[in-house]
Amino acid sequence: MSVEQLLLKTPQQLKEYCQTLSKEDKLALYKQLVDEAKDKDYKELKKLNKLVNAIEETTDKKLYSHSEEATVKSFFKKATKRIFLILHPTYSNNLKELNELDQLLPQIYEKLKPGLTDNIRHCMEKELRFGNFLHDNIEVFRLLEESRHGSIEKKKEATIKLISLFAMQPELNYAGDILLLGIISDNIKVFGKEAENLKSDLDTLINLVEKSADKLINMESDIEETEEELAEKREAVVEQLLAFRLDQFIKMH
């Protein structure tokens, strides 16, 4: 099948087609795409990129040995544990395990990096950056935990700090945004009716991010277009959150 015929297919159809190819056939097709990409304009390159993504997505597992694949899975499992420990800082008195994960995860990534596809490497790097960002602000989650057994004022203070934290995170991060927005949505209820509209907008954005993440995983959507759309909606919600934070700060002082 020619490249021109393949590009008429949807991302999901391309993925299914590439799954039927041998590793050698995928490599040959990949080389053909490299040649096709020469002297192409941006619009044409975006079309070719759909096919490149389909090849990479269906080749990831075959590129790794069993031990490497297990290590990749272990990385994401440990990264999830790291975030859990950050969100629950009183879970461990000395946070020894968290400090160990801080050192271990970058080491695992550097060891695997040479053999990773662009997609997996991008995901790992984002996971590390997001974890670092949360750990740098662990006091916010400590305050949030303490506020659960405190006064209404303490809960409001913790929620405002959480809003500030999300606004400080400029990078779109699917799992990270869902996590932080979900925590804010749960805690913003402490402000009562004045936060109802904002909570509704937060829940709408969470739902949109979840659906977009599913589409990208299933190759049903263009990555750049999806992220541009999300970035606009995310920025609008951030502006609402910052306005709400300022309004509450004035009331609290």
Tab-separated table of C-alpha atoms in Angstrom:
chain	number	residue	atom	x	y	z
A	1	MET	CA	0.000	0.000	0.000
A	2	SER	CA	1.388	3.421	-0.962
A	3	VAL	CA	2.041	6.230	1.508
A	4	GLU	CA	-0.643	8.310	-0.232
A	5	GLN	CA	-3.226	5.562	0.359
A	6	LEU	CA	-2.159	5.149	3.985
A	7	LEU	CA	-2.548	8.855	4.699
A	8	LEU	CA	-6.239	8.626	3.757
A	9	LYS	CA	-6.791	6.377	6.782
A	10	THR	CA	-7.746	7.561	10.282
A	11	PRO	CA	-5.126	7.376	13.075
A	12	GLN	CA	-6.846	4.276	14.491
A	13	GLN	CA	-6.886	2.564	11.072
A	14	LEU	CA	-3.191	3.401	10.632
A	15	LYS	CA	-2.426	1.873	14.011
A	16	GLU	CA	-4.322	-1.312	13.114
A	17	TYR	CA	-2.512	-1.510	9.770
A	18	CYS	CA	0.924	-1.057	11.356
A	19	GLN	CA	0.150	-3.806	13.866
A	20	THR	CA	-0.011	-6.265	10.940
A	21	LEU	CA	3.494	-5.360	9.721
A	22	SER	CA	6.696	-7.106	10.677
A	23	LYS	CA	9.495	-5.147	12.317
A	24	GLU	CA	11.409	-5.177	8.992
A	25	ASP	CA	8.388	-3.851	7.063
A	26	LYS	CA	7.911	-1.080	9.613
A	27	LEU	CA	11.558	-0.106	9.296
A	28	ALA	CA	11.269	0.002	5.488
A	29	LEU	CA	8.132	2.123	5.713
A	30	TYR	CA	9.825	4.411	8.228
A	31	LYS	CA	12.764	4.958	5.844
A	32	GLN	CA	10.314	5.674	3.031
A	33	LEU	CA	8.656	8.331	5.185
A	34	VAL	CA	12.009	9.977	5.841
A	35	ASP	CA	12.513	10.287	2.081
A	36	GLU	CA	8.950	11.534	1.599
A	37	ALA	CA	9.488	14.224	4.247
A	38	LYS	CA	12.206	15.964	2.242
A	39	ASP	CA	11.115	19.309	0.786
A	40	LYS	CA	7.593	18.980	2.226
A	41	ASP	CA	5.770	21.964	3.713
A	42	TYR	CA	4.465	22.018	7.303
A	43	LYS	CA	0.949	20.857	6.366
A	44	GLU	CA	2.263	17.835	4.487
A	45	LEU	CA	4.695	16.986	7.288
A	46	LYS	CA	1.816	16.909	9.780
A	47	LYS	CA	0.064	14.308	7.591
A	48	LEU	CA	3.213	12.182	7.416
A	49	ASN	CA	3.590	12.495	11.179
A	50	LYS	CA	0.308	10.598	11.662
A	51	LEU	CA	1.873	7.562	10.040
A	52	VAL	CA	5.151	7.991	11.938
A	53	ASN	CA	3.202	8.009	15.216
A	54	ALA	CA	1.314	4.870	14.229
A	55	ILE	CA	4.594	3.058	13.507
A	56	GLU	CA	6.131	4.144	16.815
A	57	GLU	CA	3.017	3.319	18.842
A	58	THR	CA	2.858	-0.218	17.473
A	59	THR	CA	6.597	-0.803	17.750
A	60	ASP	CA	7.220	0.279	21.356
A	61	LYS	CA	6.723	-3.115	22.937
A	62	LYS	CA	8.757	-4.983	20.319
A	63	LEU	CA	11.694	-2.597	20.634
A	64	TYR	CA	12.287	-3.529	24.251
A	65	SER	CA	13.532	-6.739	25.753
A	66	HIS	CA	11.333	-8.247	28.470
A	67	SER	CA	13.611	-6.800	31.145
A	68	GLU	CA	13.518	-3.294	29.606
A	69	GLU	CA	9.741	-3.379	29.281
A	70	ALA	CA	9.486	-4.409	32.936
A	71	THR	CA	11.795	-1.538	33.899
A	72	VAL	CA	9.660	0.986	31.995
A	73	LYS	CA	6.557	-0.261	33.818
A	74	SER	CA	8.452	-0.153	37.103
A	75	PHE	CA	9.418	3.481	36.442
A	76	PHE	CA	5.795	4.595	36.082
A	77	LYS	CA	4.732	2.530	39.098
A	78	LYS	CA	7.433	4.139	41.239
A	79	ALA	CA	6.570	7.591	39.862
A	80	THR	CA	2.957	7.054	40.953
A	81	LYS	CA	4.130	6.001	44.422
A	82	ARG	CA	6.289	9.130	44.609
A	83	ILE	CA	3.303	11.372	43.885
A	84	PHE	CA	1.222	9.513	46.499
A	85	LEU	CA	3.882	10.199	49.138
A	86	ILE	CA	4.003	13.882	48.165
A	87	LEU	CA	0.217	14.233	48.368
A	88	HIS	CA	0.219	12.524	51.776
A	89	PRO	CA	3.354	13.881	53.479
A	90	THR	CA	2.270	12.660	56.923
A	91	TYR	CA	2.023	9.085	55.579
A	92	SER	CA	5.704	8.666	56.419
A	93	ASN	CA	7.297	10.569	59.281
A	94	ASN	CA	10.783	10.795	57.825
A	95	LEU	CA	9.865	10.623	54.097
A	96	LYS	CA	12.850	8.341	53.583
A	97	GLU	CA	11.126	6.434	50.774
A	98	LEU	CA	10.261	9.679	48.980
A	99	ASN	CA	13.875	10.831	49.070
A	100	GLU	CA	15.004	7.451	47.735
A	101	LEU	CA	12.541	7.707	44.832
A	102	ASP	CA	13.770	11.232	44.087
A	103	GLN	CA	17.210	9.770	43.428
A	104	LEU	CA	16.153	6.482	41.843
A	105	LEU	CA	13.696	7.658	39.164
A	106	PRO	CA	16.152	9.915	37.259
A	107	GLN	CA	18.696	7.074	37.353
A	108	ILE	CA	16.201	4.629	35.818
A	109	TYR	CA	15.281	7.177	33.145
A	110	GLU	CA	18.908	7.876	32.166
A	111	LYS	CA	19.598	4.139	31.918
A	112	LEU	CA	16.621	3.561	29.597
A	113	LYS	CA	16.851	6.825	27.641
A	114	PRO	CA	19.054	5.648	24.704
A	115	GLY	CA	16.563	2.941	23.700
A	116	LEU	CA	13.313	4.845	24.262
A	117	THR	CA	10.981	6.065	21.527
A	118	ASP	CA	10.180	9.776	21.469
A	119	ASN	CA	6.702	9.169	22.898
A	120	ILE	CA	7.877	7.155	25.906
A	121	ARG	CA	10.789	9.512	26.572
A	122	HIS	CA	8.439	12.505	26.455
A	123	CYS	CA	6.066	10.830	28.944
A	124	MET	CA	8.887	9.965	31.342
A	125	GLU	CA	10.348	13.473	31.234
A	126	LYS	CA	6.934	14.996	31.929
A	127	GLU	CA	6.430	12.583	34.827
A	128	LEU	CA	9.761	13.596	36.347
A	129	ARG	CA	9.111	17.334	35.922
A	130	PHE	CA	5.641	17.101	37.431
A	131	GLY	CA	6.874	15.056	40.392
A	132	ASN	CA	9.674	17.565	40.991
A	133	PHE	CA	7.175	20.426	40.836
A	134	LEU	CA	4.908	18.782	43.414
A	135	HIS	CA	7.797	17.904	45.720
A	136	ASP	CA	9.068	21.493	45.615
A	137	ASN	CA	5.630	22.502	46.918
A	138	ILE	CA	5.047	19.662	49.384
A	139	GLU	CA	4.172	22.149	52.151
A	140	VAL	CA	0.920	22.934	50.316
A	141	PHE	CA	-0.161	19.304	50.640
A	142	ARG	CA	0.991	19.202	54.249
A	143	LEU	CA	-1.230	22.218	54.954
A	144	LEU	CA	-4.088	20.576	53.041
A	145	GLU	CA	-3.830	17.422	55.165
A	146	GLU	CA	-3.737	19.410	58.401
A	147	SER	CA	-6.740	21.500	57.340
A	148	ARG	CA	-8.985	18.449	57.065
A	149	HIS	CA	-9.255	18.398	60.841
A	150	GLY	CA	-9.100	22.174	61.248
A	151	SER	CA	-11.400	25.155	60.983
A	152	ILE	CA	-13.258	26.388	57.906
A	153	GLU	CA	-10.733	29.217	57.657
A	154	LYS	CA	-7.835	26.727	57.559
A	155	LYS	CA	-9.559	24.738	54.820
A	156	LYS	CA	-10.108	27.893	52.786
A	157	GLU	CA	-6.480	28.934	53.241
A	158	ALA	CA	-5.257	25.513	52.076
A	159	THR	CA	-7.549	25.575	49.030
A	160	ILE	CA	-6.332	29.040	48.019
A	161	LYS	CA	-2.720	27.825	48.212
A	162	LEU	CA	-3.693	24.819	46.093
A	163	ILE	CA	-5.206	27.137	43.474
A	164	SER	CA	-1.982	29.145	43.432
A	165	LEU	CA	-0.027	25.922	42.978
A	166	PHE	CA	-2.043	24.874	39.920
A	167	ALA	CA	-1.699	28.337	38.398
A	168	MET	CA	2.089	28.056	38.818
A	169	GLN	CA	2.161	24.852	36.738
A	170	PRO	CA	2.340	26.255	33.175
A	171	GLU	CA	2.769	22.944	31.361
A	172	LEU	CA	-0.237	20.968	30.191
A	173	ASN	CA	0.068	17.606	31.902
A	174	TYR	CA	-2.894	15.275	31.374
A	175	ALA	CA	-2.599	13.109	34.496
A	176	GLY	CA	-1.200	16.020	36.507
A	177	ASP	CA	-3.981	18.414	35.548
A	178	ILE	CA	-6.661	15.827	36.279
A	179	LEU	CA	-5.067	15.192	39.676
A	180	LEU	CA	-4.693	18.826	40.786
A	181	LEU	CA	-8.001	20.004	39.309
A	182	GLY	CA	-9.764	17.094	41.004
A	183	ILE	CA	-8.301	18.018	44.405
A	184	ILE	CA	-9.243	21.682	43.901
A	185	SER	CA	-12.776	20.725	42.821
A	186	ASP	CA	-13.220	18.578	45.941
A	187	ASN	CA	-11.934	21.267	48.296
A	188	ILE	CA	-13.419	24.397	46.742
A	189	LYS	CA	-16.831	23.344	48.053
A	190	VAL	CA	-15.767	24.849	51.379
A	191	PHE	CA	-16.543	28.291	49.888
A	192	GLY	CA	-20.204	27.375	49.415
A	193	LYS	CA	-22.481	28.808	46.721
A	194	GLU	CA	-20.024	31.471	45.574
A	195	ALA	CA	-17.802	28.704	44.187
A	196	GLU	CA	-20.534	26.658	42.458
A	197	ASN	CA	-20.002	28.085	38.960
A	198	LEU	CA	-16.232	27.751	39.234
A	199	LYS	CA	-16.541	24.143	40.420
A	200	SER	CA	-18.746	23.388	37.416
A	201	ASP	CA	-16.113	24.841	35.063
A	202	LEU	CA	-13.389	22.836	36.816
A	203	ASP	CA	-15.342	19.601	36.415
A	204	THR	CA	-15.976	20.405	32.735
A	205	LEU	CA	-12.247	20.914	32.134
A	206	ILE	CA	-11.397	17.692	33.993
A	207	ASN	CA	-13.837	15.794	31.775
A	208	LEU	CA	-12.359	17.390	28.640
A	209	VAL	CA	-8.788	16.530	29.658
A	210	GLU	CA	-9.804	12.923	30.397
A	211	LYS	CA	-11.531	12.533	27.017
A	212	SER	CA	-8.612	14.142	25.182
A	213	ALA	CA	-6.149	11.832	26.904
A	214	ASP	CA	-8.227	8.810	25.847
A	215	LYS	CA	-8.345	10.032	22.239
A	216	LEU	CA	-4.583	10.458	22.106
A	217	ILE	CA	-3.987	7.035	23.630
A	218	ASN	CA	-6.287	5.485	21.007
A	219	MET	CA	-4.725	7.563	18.184
A	220	GLU	CA	-8.088	9.163	17.396
A	221	SER	CA	-6.871	12.747	17.378
A	222	ASP	CA	-4.030	15.013	16.295
A	223	ILE	CA	-1.727	15.741	19.254
A	224	GLU	CA	-0.955	19.358	18.364
A	225	GLU	CA	-4.570	20.315	17.653
A	226	THR	CA	-5.785	18.614	20.839
A	227	GLU	CA	-3.172	20.295	23.026
A	228	GLU	CA	-3.822	23.723	21.466
A	229	GLU	CA	-7.545	23.405	22.205
A	230	LEU	CA	-6.887	22.239	25.760
A	231	ALA	CA	-4.333	24.980	26.393
A	232	GLU	CA	-6.902	27.665	25.537
A	233	LYS	CA	-9.570	26.201	27.820
A	234	ARG	CA	-6.994	25.574	30.561
A	235	GLU	CA	-5.809	29.184	30.413
A	236	ALA	CA	-9.389	30.440	30.728
A	237	VAL	CA	-9.941	28.328	33.862
A	238	VAL	CA	-6.605	29.462	35.331
A	239	GLU	CA	-7.731	33.085	34.892
A	240	GLN	CA	-10.992	32.274	36.705
A	241	LEU	CA	-9.086	30.584	39.523
A	242	LEU	CA	-6.725	33.533	39.925
A	243	ALA	CA	-9.637	35.988	39.990
A	244	PHE	CA	-11.379	33.822	42.603
A	245	ARG	CA	-8.172	33.634	44.652
A	246	LEU	CA	-7.779	37.411	44.612
A	247	ASP	CA	-11.414	37.926	45.620
A	248	GLN	CA	-11.062	35.498	48.538
A	249	PHE	CA	-7.752	37.010	49.618
A	250	ILE	CA	-9.436	40.421	49.892
A	251	LYS	CA	-12.315	38.943	51.917
A	252	MET	CA	-9.985	37.014	54.239
A	253	HIS	CA	-7.898	40.111	54.962
